[in-house]
Short mmCIF file of C-alpha atoms in Angstrom, two decimals:
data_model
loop_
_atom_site.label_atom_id
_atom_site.label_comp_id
_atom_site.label_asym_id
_atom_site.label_seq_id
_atom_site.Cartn_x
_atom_site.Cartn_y
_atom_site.Cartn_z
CA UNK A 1 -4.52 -37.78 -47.20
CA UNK A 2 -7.11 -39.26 -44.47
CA UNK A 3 -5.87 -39.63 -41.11
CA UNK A 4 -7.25 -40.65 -37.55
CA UNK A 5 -6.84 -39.58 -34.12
CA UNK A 6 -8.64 -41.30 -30.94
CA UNK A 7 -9.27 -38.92 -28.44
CA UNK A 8 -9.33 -41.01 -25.05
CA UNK A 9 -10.75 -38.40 -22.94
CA UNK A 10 -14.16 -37.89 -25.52
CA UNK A 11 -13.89 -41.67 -26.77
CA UNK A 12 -13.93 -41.16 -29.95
CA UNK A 13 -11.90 -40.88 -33.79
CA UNK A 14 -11.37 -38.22 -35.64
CA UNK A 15 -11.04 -38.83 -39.34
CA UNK A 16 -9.27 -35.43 -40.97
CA UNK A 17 -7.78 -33.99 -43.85
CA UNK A 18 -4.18 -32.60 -42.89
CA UNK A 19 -0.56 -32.34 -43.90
CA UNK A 20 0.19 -32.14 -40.35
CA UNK A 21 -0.31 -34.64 -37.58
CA UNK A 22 -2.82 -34.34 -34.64
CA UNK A 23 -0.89 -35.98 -31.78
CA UNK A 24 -2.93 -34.59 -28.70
CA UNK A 25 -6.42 -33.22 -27.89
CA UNK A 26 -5.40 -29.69 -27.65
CA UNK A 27 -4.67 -30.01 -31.48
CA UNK A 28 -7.34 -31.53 -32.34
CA UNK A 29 -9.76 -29.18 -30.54
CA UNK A 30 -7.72 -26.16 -32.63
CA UNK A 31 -8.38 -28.21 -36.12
CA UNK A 32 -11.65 -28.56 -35.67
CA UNK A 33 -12.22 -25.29 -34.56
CA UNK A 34 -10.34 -24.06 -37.78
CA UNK A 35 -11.28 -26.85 -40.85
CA UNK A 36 -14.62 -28.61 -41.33
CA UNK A 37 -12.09 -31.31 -42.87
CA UNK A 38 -12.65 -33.88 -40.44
CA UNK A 39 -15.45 -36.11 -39.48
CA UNK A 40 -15.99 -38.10 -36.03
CA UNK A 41 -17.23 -41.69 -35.21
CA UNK A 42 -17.16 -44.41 -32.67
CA UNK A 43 -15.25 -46.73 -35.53
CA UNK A 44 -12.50 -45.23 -38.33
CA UNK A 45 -15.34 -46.47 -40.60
CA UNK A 46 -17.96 -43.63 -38.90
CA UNK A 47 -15.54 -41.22 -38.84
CA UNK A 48 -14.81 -41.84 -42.02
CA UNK A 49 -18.29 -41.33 -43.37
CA UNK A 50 -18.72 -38.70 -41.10
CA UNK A 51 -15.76 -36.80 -43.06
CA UNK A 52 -17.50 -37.82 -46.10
CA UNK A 53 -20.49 -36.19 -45.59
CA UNK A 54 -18.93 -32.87 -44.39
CA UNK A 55 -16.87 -32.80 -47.60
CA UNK A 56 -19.98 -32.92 -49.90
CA UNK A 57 -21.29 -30.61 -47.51
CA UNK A 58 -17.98 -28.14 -48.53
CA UNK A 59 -18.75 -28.75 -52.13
CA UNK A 60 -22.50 -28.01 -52.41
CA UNK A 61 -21.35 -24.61 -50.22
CA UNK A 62 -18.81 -23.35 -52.66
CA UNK A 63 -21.74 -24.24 -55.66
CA UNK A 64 -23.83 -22.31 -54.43
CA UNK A 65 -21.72 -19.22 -53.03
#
C-alpha cells in the first residue's frame, strides 16, 4: 500500500511502501536510509512517480543479479 508523508522542515512528500506509518522526520530519515521503497516530490503526484521509477529500478536490479 502507497502512503505519503510531508516533511515540513525539507518541504517535501514522501511517497513509500510500508506496513507501518511514518509520523515524524526522524522515521522517515531511518526508512529511507533502510528501503529504496519510497520516492519524493513537491506534489503526491511527483512523489508518486518518483516511487515509480525506483521500483522499476528494484526490478531491473534483481534481473540482472
Amino acid at each position: 500500500m502507497k502512503k505519503y508523508y510531508y516533511s515540513e522542515p525539507h518541504d517535501f512528500i514522501v511517497c513509500y511502501q510500508s506496513e507501518n506509518e511514518i509520523t515524524n522526520d526522524s522515521e522517515m530519515e531511518a526508512f529511507m536510509a533502510s528501503s529504496l521503497e519510497f520516492g519524493i516530490g513537491l506534489s503526491k503526484e511527483g512523489a508518486l512517480e518518483d516511487l515509480n521509477f525506483n521500483l522499476a529500478g528494484i526490478g531491473n536490479i534483481k534481473l540482472y543479479s
